[in-house]
Amino acid sequence: MNHMGLRERKKQRTRRALASAALRLFAERGYEETTIADIAAAADVSPRTFFSYFPSKEDVVFAEVDERLAEVRESLGQRSPDETPLESIRRIVLEIIEAIATAAGEYGAVQVQLIFERPSLQARALKRMNDTEQEVVDRLTELCPEIDEIDAVVISGATVGGMKSVITHCRAHGYDPAATRKAVDRALAIVERGLGSVPALTRPVSS
Amino acid sequence: MNHMGLRERKKQRTRRALASAALRLFAERGYEETTIADIAAAADVSPRTFFSYFPSKEDVVFAEVDERLAEVRESLGQRSPDETPLESIRRIVLEIIEAIATAAGEYGAVQVQLIFERPSLQARALKRMNDTEQEVVDRLTELCPEIDEIDAVVISGATVGGMKSVITHCRAHGYDPAATRKAVDRALAIVERGLGSVPALTRPVSS
DNA sequence: CCAATATATACACTTAATGCGACTTTGCAG
DNA sequence: CTGCAAAGTCGCATTAAGTGTATATATTGG
């Protein structure tokens, strides 16, 4: 299966070269200040070739995320035999969020910073979340064939939405890994037990 | 308050002219096939002027949504005195979702169709959702000053996320208003009572 | 080595978006 | 009413993203 010919390997190398050249230049000079021509030159290909690897300049920022996301999609299929659906959902969403939000590799920090400060990149990141959410709906209906369609959609939307928000908040406020983990656990608890389980919401107003 | 001088009124007229010209042309010829020059010509302004009203071609699609959203943000402040925070959240999120997702006016259907079929527009719509979610967090912490920061973030994220997904699903599958309302009610129930309240999730696997 | 196919490149082109200086309109104070 | 400052419009030039196309080059399988 993994017997990629020379052709495939070369493609992958070029892709990597483009991605890391791009991230490096973005870090050095800034995003707007780096042109496709610069990236292509740094990766030793023609500018035109850039677009046969990435549909746009913005997409190159997500090269690594997209790779990870593709892997996660594969591994999403098989589930541990004795999980309850609730546990499966939790595991699936956590895997996805980790793949999207965890910066890895040499340029992880650069990616995160870029996405936080460029609204258009933020929009594209949200789109990836959204697309992956559909994947969650599919897995969920596959897992519990008798589940109502609307229920599946809502469960996925609320869970992914809650996780997205908490992770983003933690990143934006510089939480350390321990605090982040604690926040994620809290988020899962709220989503699973409902807004009604949060005392501050049901208590009469304090004014 | 609403004593706009001639200048302001003229600006608003031009803005409207640009927006409706754009939407009309998008409907007639398609999005890509319509240039800024076309839009400007149809609105009788110079192409350069377009960009002093909208920062990009994509933003003109959201002209109406943004107006509504601005209104909603205003009215979000005052709350009925005897609401519980839970009820406030529900009301606030419903208002926002309605403002974003309910297509109104002559070109509502066009907007929705464009957003559904253009990934980049979808991304921008999601960004608007996301930005507005931050507003919800602010209102919520204002409403219950003693609430934990993380809790507020999770509650907003999960609620907005759930609503977004259910509304999108309904639109994509052509639900009529009655069915949509029913689905939204169901979504709110799940978010408020928790994933644990969905029988299909806690039942042992059916295989 | 050959033929089929996939990929890289050079070139031309469209158009979104921005900066700038000149010009026009509006608001307002005297 | 008049003139001045501010705001807005416009034309022009420029940059850079992204696409189509034809040509050249490299890879694969036979």
JSON list of N, CA and C in Angstrom, two decimals, chain A residues 76-94 136-148 151-152 155-156 159 188 191-192, chain B residues 195-207:
[
{"chain": "A", "resi": 76, "resn": "LEU", "atom": "N", "xyz": [-11.07, 7.02, 12.36]},
{"chain": "A", "resi": 76, "resn": "LEU", "atom": "CA", "xyz": [-12.34, 7.26, 13.03]},
{"chain": "A", "resi": 76, "resn": "LEU", "atom": "C", "xyz": [-13.29, 6.07, 12.91]},
{"chain": "A", "resi": 77, "resn": "GLY", "atom": "N", "xyz": [-13.08, 5.31, 11.85]},
{"chain": "A", "resi": 77, "resn": "GLY", "atom": "CA", "xyz": [-13.99, 4.22, 11.57]},
{"chain": "A", "resi": 77, "resn": "GLY", "atom": "C", "xyz": [-14.07, 3.17, 12.67]},
{"chain": "A", "resi": 78, "resn": "GLN", "atom": "N", "xyz": [-12.93, 2.64, 13.04]},
{"chain": "A", "resi": 78, "resn": "GLN", "atom": "CA", "xyz": [-12.96, 1.55, 14.01]},
{"chain": "A", "resi": 78, "resn": "GLN", "atom": "C", "xyz": [-13.17, 2.06, 15.43]},
{"chain": "A", "resi": 79, "resn": "ARG", "atom": "N", "xyz": [-14.07, 1.42, 16.13]},
{"chain": "A", "resi": 79, "resn": "ARG", "atom": "CA", "xyz": [-14.30, 1.82, 17.51]},
{"chain": "A", "resi": 79, "resn": "ARG", "atom": "C", "xyz": [-14.03, 0.62, 18.43]},
{"chain": "A", "resi": 80, "resn": "SER", "atom": "N", "xyz": [-13.66, 0.95, 19.63]},
{"chain": "A", "resi": 80, "resn": "SER", "atom": "CA", "xyz": [-13.50, -0.11, 20.61]},
{"chain": "A", "resi": 80, "resn": "SER", "atom": "C", "xyz": [-14.86, -0.78, 20.80]},
{"chain": "A", "resi": 81, "resn": "PRO", "atom": "N", "xyz": [-14.87, -2.08, 20.90]},
{"chain": "A", "resi": 81, "resn": "PRO", "atom": "CA", "xyz": [-16.13, -2.81, 20.85]},
{"chain": "A", "resi": 81, "resn": "PRO", "atom": "C", "xyz": [-17.07, -2.51, 22.02]},
{"chain": "A", "resi": 82, "resn": "ASP", "atom": "N", "xyz": [-16.52, -2.23, 23.19]},
{"chain": "A", "resi": 82, "resn": "ASP", "atom": "CA", "xyz": [-17.41, -2.08, 24.34]},
{"chain": "A", "resi": 82, "resn": "ASP", "atom": "C", "xyz": [-17.60, -0.63, 24.80]},
{"chain": "A", "resi": 83, "resn": "GLU", "atom": "N", "xyz": [-17.44, 0.31, 23.86]},
{"chain": "A", "resi": 83, "resn": "GLU", "atom": "CA", "xyz": [-17.74, 1.69, 24.16]},
{"chain": "A", "resi": 83, "resn": "GLU", "atom": "C", "xyz": [-19.25, 1.94, 24.07]},
{"chain": "A", "resi": 84, "resn": "THR", "atom": "N", "xyz": [-19.75, 2.81, 24.91]},
{"chain": "A", "resi": 84, "resn": "THR", "atom": "CA", "xyz": [-21.10, 3.31, 24.66]},
{"chain": "A", "resi": 84, "resn": "THR", "atom": "C", "xyz": [-20.98, 4.41, 23.61]},
{"chain": "A", "resi": 85, "resn": "PRO", "atom": "N", "xyz": [-22.07, 4.68, 22.91]},
{"chain": "A", "resi": 85, "resn": "PRO", "atom": "CA", "xyz": [-22.01, 5.75, 21.90]},
{"chain": "A", "resi": 85, "resn": "PRO", "atom": "C", "xyz": [-21.54, 7.07, 22.51]},
{"chain": "A", "resi": 86, "resn": "LEU", "atom": "N", "xyz": [-21.96, 7.35, 23.72]},
{"chain": "A", "resi": 86, "resn": "LEU", "atom": "CA", "xyz": [-21.53, 8.59, 24.36]},
{"chain": "A", "resi": 86, "resn": "LEU", "atom": "C", "xyz": [-20.01, 8.66, 24.49]},
{"chain": "A", "resi": 87, "resn": "GLU", "atom": "N", "xyz": [-19.45, 7.53, 24.88]},
{"chain": "A", "resi": 87, "resn": "GLU", "atom": "CA", "xyz": [-17.99, 7.48, 25.00]},
{"chain": "A", "resi": 87, "resn": "GLU", "atom": "C", "xyz": [-17.32, 7.62, 23.63]},
{"chain": "A", "resi": 88, "resn": "SER", "atom": "N", "xyz": [-17.94, 7.01, 22.63]},
{"chain": "A", "resi": 88, "resn": "SER", "atom": "CA", "xyz": [-17.37, 7.11, 21.28]},
{"chain": "A", "resi": 88, "resn": "SER", "atom": "C", "xyz": [-17.35, 8.56, 20.81]},
{"chain": "A", "resi": 89, "resn": "ILE", "atom": "N", "xyz": [-18.46, 9.24, 21.00]},
{"chain": "A", "resi": 89, "resn": "ILE", "atom": "CA", "xyz": [-18.53, 10.65, 20.62]},
{"chain": "A", "resi": 89, "resn": "ILE", "atom": "C", "xyz": [-17.43, 11.44, 21.27]},
{"chain": "A", "resi": 90, "resn": "ARG", "atom": "N", "xyz": [-17.29, 11.23, 22.55]},
{"chain": "A", "resi": 90, "resn": "ARG", "atom": "CA", "xyz": [-16.27, 11.96, 23.28]},
{"chain": "A", "resi": 90, "resn": "ARG", "atom": "C", "xyz": [-14.90, 11.71, 22.68]},
{"chain": "A", "resi": 91, "resn": "ARG", "atom": "N", "xyz": [-14.60, 10.44, 22.47]},
{"chain": "A", "resi": 91, "resn": "ARG", "atom": "CA", "xyz": [-13.29, 10.10, 21.93]},
{"chain": "A", "resi": 91, "resn": "ARG", "atom": "C", "xyz": [-13.09, 10.72, 20.54]},
{"chain": "A", "resi": 92, "resn": "ILE", "atom": "N", "xyz": [-14.10, 10.57, 19.69]},
{"chain": "A", "resi": 92, "resn": "ILE", "atom": "CA", "xyz": [-13.98, 11.09, 18.32]},
{"chain": "A", "resi": 92, "resn": "ILE", "atom": "C", "xyz": [-13.75, 12.59, 18.31]},
{"chain": "A", "resi": 93, "resn": "VAL", "atom": "N", "xyz": [-14.56, 13.30, 19.08]},
{"chain": "A", "resi": 93, "resn": "VAL", "atom": "CA", "xyz": [-14.44, 14.76, 19.08]},
{"chain": "A", "resi": 93, "resn": "VAL", "atom": "C", "xyz": [-13.09, 15.17, 19.64]},
{"chain": "A", "resi": 94, "resn": "LEU", "atom": "N", "xyz": [-12.65, 14.48, 20.68]},
{"chain": "A", "resi": 94, "resn": "LEU", "atom": "CA", "xyz": [-11.35, 14.83, 21.25]},
{"chain": "A", "resi": 94, "resn": "LEU", "atom": "C", "xyz": [-10.23, 14.62, 20.23]},
{"chain": "A", "resi": 136, "resn": "VAL", "atom": "N", "xyz": [-18.46, 13.83, 11.95]},
{"chain": "A", "resi": 136, "resn": "VAL", "atom": "CA", "xyz": [-18.93, 13.34, 13.25]},
{"chain": "A", "resi": 136, "resn": "VAL", "atom": "C", "xyz": [-20.38, 12.88, 13.16]},
{"chain": "A", "resi": 137, "resn": "VAL", "atom": "N", "xyz": [-21.18, 13.64, 12.45]},
{"chain": "A", "resi": 137, "resn": "VAL", "atom": "CA", "xyz": [-22.58, 13.25, 12.28]},
{"chain": "A", "resi": 137, "resn": "VAL", "atom": "C", "xyz": [-22.65, 11.88, 11.61]},
{"chain": "A", "resi": 138, "resn": "ASP", "atom": "N", "xyz": [-21.85, 11.69, 10.58]},
{"chain": "A", "resi": 138, "resn": "ASP", "atom": "CA", "xyz": [-21.87, 10.42, 9.86]},
{"chain": "A", "resi": 138, "resn": "ASP", "atom": "C", "xyz": [-21.49, 9.26, 10.77]},
{"chain": "A", "resi": 139, "resn": "ARG", "atom": "N", "xyz": [-20.41, 9.43, 11.52]},
{"chain": "A", "resi": 139, "resn": "ARG", "atom": "CA", "xyz": [-19.96, 8.37, 12.42]},
{"chain": "A", "resi": 139, "resn": "ARG", "atom": "C", "xyz": [-21.03, 8.07, 13.45]},
{"chain": "A", "resi": 140, "resn": "LEU", "atom": "N", "xyz": [-21.65, 9.12, 13.93]},
{"chain": "A", "resi": 140, "resn": "LEU", "atom": "CA", "xyz": [-22.64, 8.96, 14.99]},
{"chain": "A", "resi": 140, "resn": "LEU", "atom": "C", "xyz": [-23.86, 8.18, 14.50]},
{"chain": "A", "resi": 141, "resn": "THR", "atom": "N", "xyz": [-24.32, 8.51, 13.31]},
{"chain": "A", "resi": 141, "resn": "THR", "atom": "CA", "xyz": [-25.48, 7.79, 12.78]},
{"chain": "A", "resi": 141, "resn": "THR", "atom": "C", "xyz": [-25.09, 6.35, 12.43]},
{"chain": "A", "resi": 142, "resn": "GLU", "atom": "N", "xyz": [-23.84, 6.18, 12.09]},
{"chain": "A", "resi": 142, "resn": "GLU", "atom": "CA", "xyz": [-23.34, 4.84, 11.79]},
{"chain": "A", "resi": 142, "resn": "GLU", "atom": "C", "xyz": [-23.27, 4.02, 13.08]},
{"chain": "A", "resi": 143, "resn": "LEU", "atom": "N", "xyz": [-22.95, 4.72, 14.14]},
{"chain": "A", "resi": 143, "resn": "LEU", "atom": "CA", "xyz": [-22.79, 4.08, 15.45]},
{"chain": "A", "resi": 143, "resn": "LEU", "atom": "C", "xyz": [-24.13, 3.73, 16.06]},
{"chain": "A", "resi": 144, "resn": "CYS", "atom": "N", "xyz": [-25.08, 4.61, 15.97]},
{"chain": "A", "resi": 144, "resn": "CYS", "atom": "CA", "xyz": [-26.43, 4.36, 16.48]},
{"chain": "A", "resi": 144, "resn": "CYS", "atom": "C", "xyz": [-27.41, 4.55, 15.34]},
{"chain": "A", "resi": 145, "resn": "PRO", "atom": "N", "xyz": [-27.63, 3.51, 14.56]},
{"chain": "A", "resi": 145, "resn": "PRO", "atom": "CA", "xyz": [-28.48, 3.65, 13.37]},
{"chain": "A", "resi": 145, "resn": "PRO", "atom": "C", "xyz": [-29.89, 4.13, 13.70]},
{"chain": "A", "resi": 146, "resn": "GLU", "atom": "N", "xyz": [-30.33, 3.87, 14.91]},
{"chain": "A", "resi": 146, "resn": "GLU", "atom": "CA", "xyz": [-31.70, 4.23, 15.24]},
{"chain": "A", "resi": 146, "resn": "GLU", "atom": "C", "xyz": [-31.84, 5.67, 15.73]},
{"chain": "A", "resi": 147, "resn": "ILE", "atom": "N", "xyz": [-30.71, 6.39, 15.79]},
{"chain": "A", "resi": 147, "resn": "ILE", "atom": "CA", "xyz": [-30.78, 7.76, 16.32]},
{"chain": "A", "resi": 147, "resn": "ILE", "atom": "C", "xyz": [-31.49, 8.68, 15.33]},
{"chain": "A", "resi": 148, "resn": "ASP", "atom": "N", "xyz": [-32.20, 9.65, 15.92]},
{"chain": "A", "resi": 148, "resn": "ASP", "atom": "CA", "xyz": [-32.90, 10.63, 15.10]},
{"chain": "A", "resi": 148, "resn": "ASP", "atom": "C", "xyz": [-31.88, 11.52, 14.40]},
{"chain": "A", "resi": 151, "resn": "ASP", "atom": "N", "xyz": [-31.25, 14.78, 16.15]},
{"chain": "A", "resi": 151, "resn": "ASP", "atom": "CA", "xyz": [-30.49, 14.55, 17.37]},
{"chain": "A", "resi": 151, "resn": "ASP", "atom": "C", "xyz": [-28.99, 14.44, 17.06]},
{"chain": "A", "resi": 152, "resn": "ALA", "atom": "N", "xyz": [-28.69, 13.69, 16.04]},
{"chain": "A", "resi": 152, "resn": "ALA", "atom": "CA", "xyz": [-27.28, 13.49, 15.69]},
{"chain": "A", "resi": 152, "resn": "ALA", "atom": "C", "xyz": [-26.63, 14.81, 15.31]},
{"chain": "A", "resi": 155, "resn": "ILE", "atom": "N", "xyz": [-26.22, 16.99, 18.53]},
{"chain": "A", "resi": 155, "resn": "ILE", "atom": "CA", "xyz": [-25.17, 16.45, 19.40]},
{"chain": "A", "resi": 155, "resn": "ILE", "atom": "C", "xyz": [-23.79, 16.80, 18.86]},
{"chain": "A", "resi": 156, "resn": "SER", "atom": "N", "xyz": [-23.61, 16.59, 17.57]},
{"chain": "A", "resi": 156, "resn": "SER", "atom": "CA", "xyz": [-22.32, 16.91, 16.98]},
{"chain": "A", "resi": 156, "resn": "SER", "atom": "C", "xyz": [-22.03, 18.40, 17.05]},
{"chain": "A", "resi": 159, "resn": "THR", "atom": "N", "xyz": [-21.33, 19.57, 20.69]},
{"chain": "A", "resi": 159, "resn": "THR", "atom": "CA", "xyz": [-20.08, 19.05, 21.23]},
{"chain": "A", "resi": 159, "resn": "THR", "atom": "C", "xyz": [-18.87, 19.70, 20.56]},
{"chain": "A", "resi": 188, "resn": "LEU", "atom": "N", "xyz": [-16.60, 19.05, 28.57]},
{"chain": "A", "resi": 188, "resn": "LEU", "atom": "CA", "xyz": [-17.28, 17.79, 28.27]},
{"chain": "A", "resi": 188, "resn": "LEU", "atom": "C", "xyz": [-18.39, 17.52, 29.27]},
{"chain": "A", "resi": 191, "resn": "VAL", "atom": "N", "xyz": [-21.39, 19.73, 28.48]},
{"chain": "A", "resi": 191, "resn": "VAL", "atom": "CA", "xyz": [-22.10, 19.29, 27.29]},
{"chain": "A", "resi": 191, "resn": "VAL", "atom": "C", "xyz": [-22.88, 18.00, 27.56]},
{"chain": "A", "resi": 192, "resn": "GLU", "atom": "N", "xyz": [-22.29, 17.11, 28.31]},
{"chain": "A", "resi": 192, "resn": "GLU", "atom": "CA", "xyz": [-22.94, 15.82, 28.53]},
{"chain": "A", "resi": 192, "resn": "GLU", "atom": "C", "xyz": [-24.09, 15.91, 29.54]},
{"chain": "B", "resi": 195, "resn": "LEU", "atom": "N", "xyz": [-26.27, 15.76, 26.62]},
{"chain": "B", "resi": 195, "resn": "LEU", "atom": "CA", "xyz": [-26.22, 14.60, 25.75]},
{"chain": "B", "resi": 195, "resn": "LEU", "atom": "C", "xyz": [-26.70, 13.34, 26.47]},
{"chain": "B", "resi": 196, "resn": "GLY", "atom": "N", "xyz": [-26.48, 13.34, 27.76]},
{"chain": "B", "resi": 196, "resn": "GLY", "atom": "CA", "xyz": [-26.89, 12.18, 28.54]},
{"chain": "B", "resi": 196, "resn": "GLY", "atom": "C", "xyz": [-28.39, 11.93, 28.51]},
{"chain": "B", "resi": 197, "resn": "SER", "atom": "N", "xyz": [-29.14, 12.96, 28.11]},
{"chain": "B", "resi": 197, "resn": "SER", "atom": "CA", "xyz": [-30.60, 12.82, 28.09]},
{"chain": "B", "resi": 197, "resn": "SER", "atom": "C", "xyz": [-31.09, 12.19, 26.79]},
{"chain": "B", "resi": 198, "resn": "VAL", "atom": "N", "xyz": [-30.19, 11.91, 25.87]},
{"chain": "B", "resi": 198, "resn": "VAL", "atom": "CA", "xyz": [-30.60, 11.29, 24.61]},
{"chain": "B", "resi": 198, "resn": "VAL", "atom": "C", "xyz": [-30.48, 9.77, 24.76]},
{"chain": "B", "resi": 199, "resn": "PRO", "atom": "N", "xyz": [-31.60, 9.08, 24.73]},
{"chain": "B", "resi": 199, "resn": "PRO", "atom": "CA", "xyz": [-31.58, 7.63, 25.03]},
{"chain": "B", "resi": 199, "resn": "PRO", "atom": "C", "xyz": [-30.64, 6.85, 24.12]},
{"chain": "B", "resi": 200, "resn": "ALA", "atom": "N", "xyz": [-30.64, 7.19, 22.85]},
{"chain": "B", "resi": 200, "resn": "ALA", "atom": "CA", "xyz": [-29.84, 6.41, 21.90]},
{"chain": "B", "resi": 200, "resn": "ALA", "atom": "C", "xyz": [-28.36, 6.39, 22.26]},
{"chain": "B", "resi": 201, "resn": "LEU", "atom": "N", "xyz": [-27.92, 7.38, 23.01]},
{"chain": "B", "resi": 201, "resn": "LEU", "atom": "CA", "xyz": [-26.50, 7.47, 23.33]},
{"chain": "B", "resi": 201, "resn": "LEU", "atom": "C", "xyz": [-26.10, 6.62, 24.53]},
{"chain": "B", "resi": 202, "resn": "THR", "atom": "N", "xyz": [-27.03, 6.44, 25.44]},
{"chain": "B", "resi": 202, "resn": "THR", "atom": "CA", "xyz": [-26.67, 5.74, 26.67]},
{"chain": "B", "resi": 202, "resn": "THR", "atom": "C", "xyz": [-27.07, 4.28, 26.61]},
{"chain": "B", "resi": 203, "resn": "ARG", "atom": "N", "xyz": [-27.99, 3.96, 25.72]},
{"chain": "B", "resi": 203, "resn": "ARG", "atom": "CA", "xyz": [-28.35, 2.56, 25.55]},
{"chain": "B", "resi": 203, "resn": "ARG", "atom": "C", "xyz": [-27.12, 1.78, 25.12]},
{"chain": "B", "resi": 204, "resn": "PRO", "atom": "N", "xyz": [-27.02, 0.53, 25.58]},
{"chain": "B", "resi": 204, "resn": "PRO", "atom": "CA", "xyz": [-25.90, -0.29, 25.10]},
{"chain": "B", "resi": 204, "resn": "PRO", "atom": "C", "xyz": [-25.98, -0.46, 23.58]},
{"chain": "B", "resi": 205, "resn": "VAL", "atom": "N", "xyz": [-24.83, -0.63, 22.97]},
{"chain": "B", "resi": 205, "resn": "VAL", "atom": "CA", "xyz": [-24.78, -0.70, 21.51]},
{"chain": "B", "resi": 205, "resn": "VAL", "atom": "C", "xyz": [-25.69, -1.80, 20.99]},
{"chain": "B", "resi": 206, "resn": "SER", "atom": "N", "xyz": [-26.30, -1.55, 19.84]},
{"chain": "B", "resi": 206, "resn": "SER", "atom": "CA", "xyz": [-27.37, -2.41, 19.36]},
{"chain": "B", "resi": 206, "resn": "SER", "atom": "C", "xyz": [-26.90, -3.51, 18.44]},
{"chain": "B", "resi": 207, "resn": "SER", "atom": "N", "xyz": [-25.60, -3.56, 18.13]},
{"chain": "B", "resi": 207, "resn": "SER", "atom": "CA", "xyz": [-25.14, -4.58, 17.21]},
{"chain": "B", "resi": 207, "resn": "SER", "atom": "C", "xyz": [-25.24, -5.93, 17.85]}
]
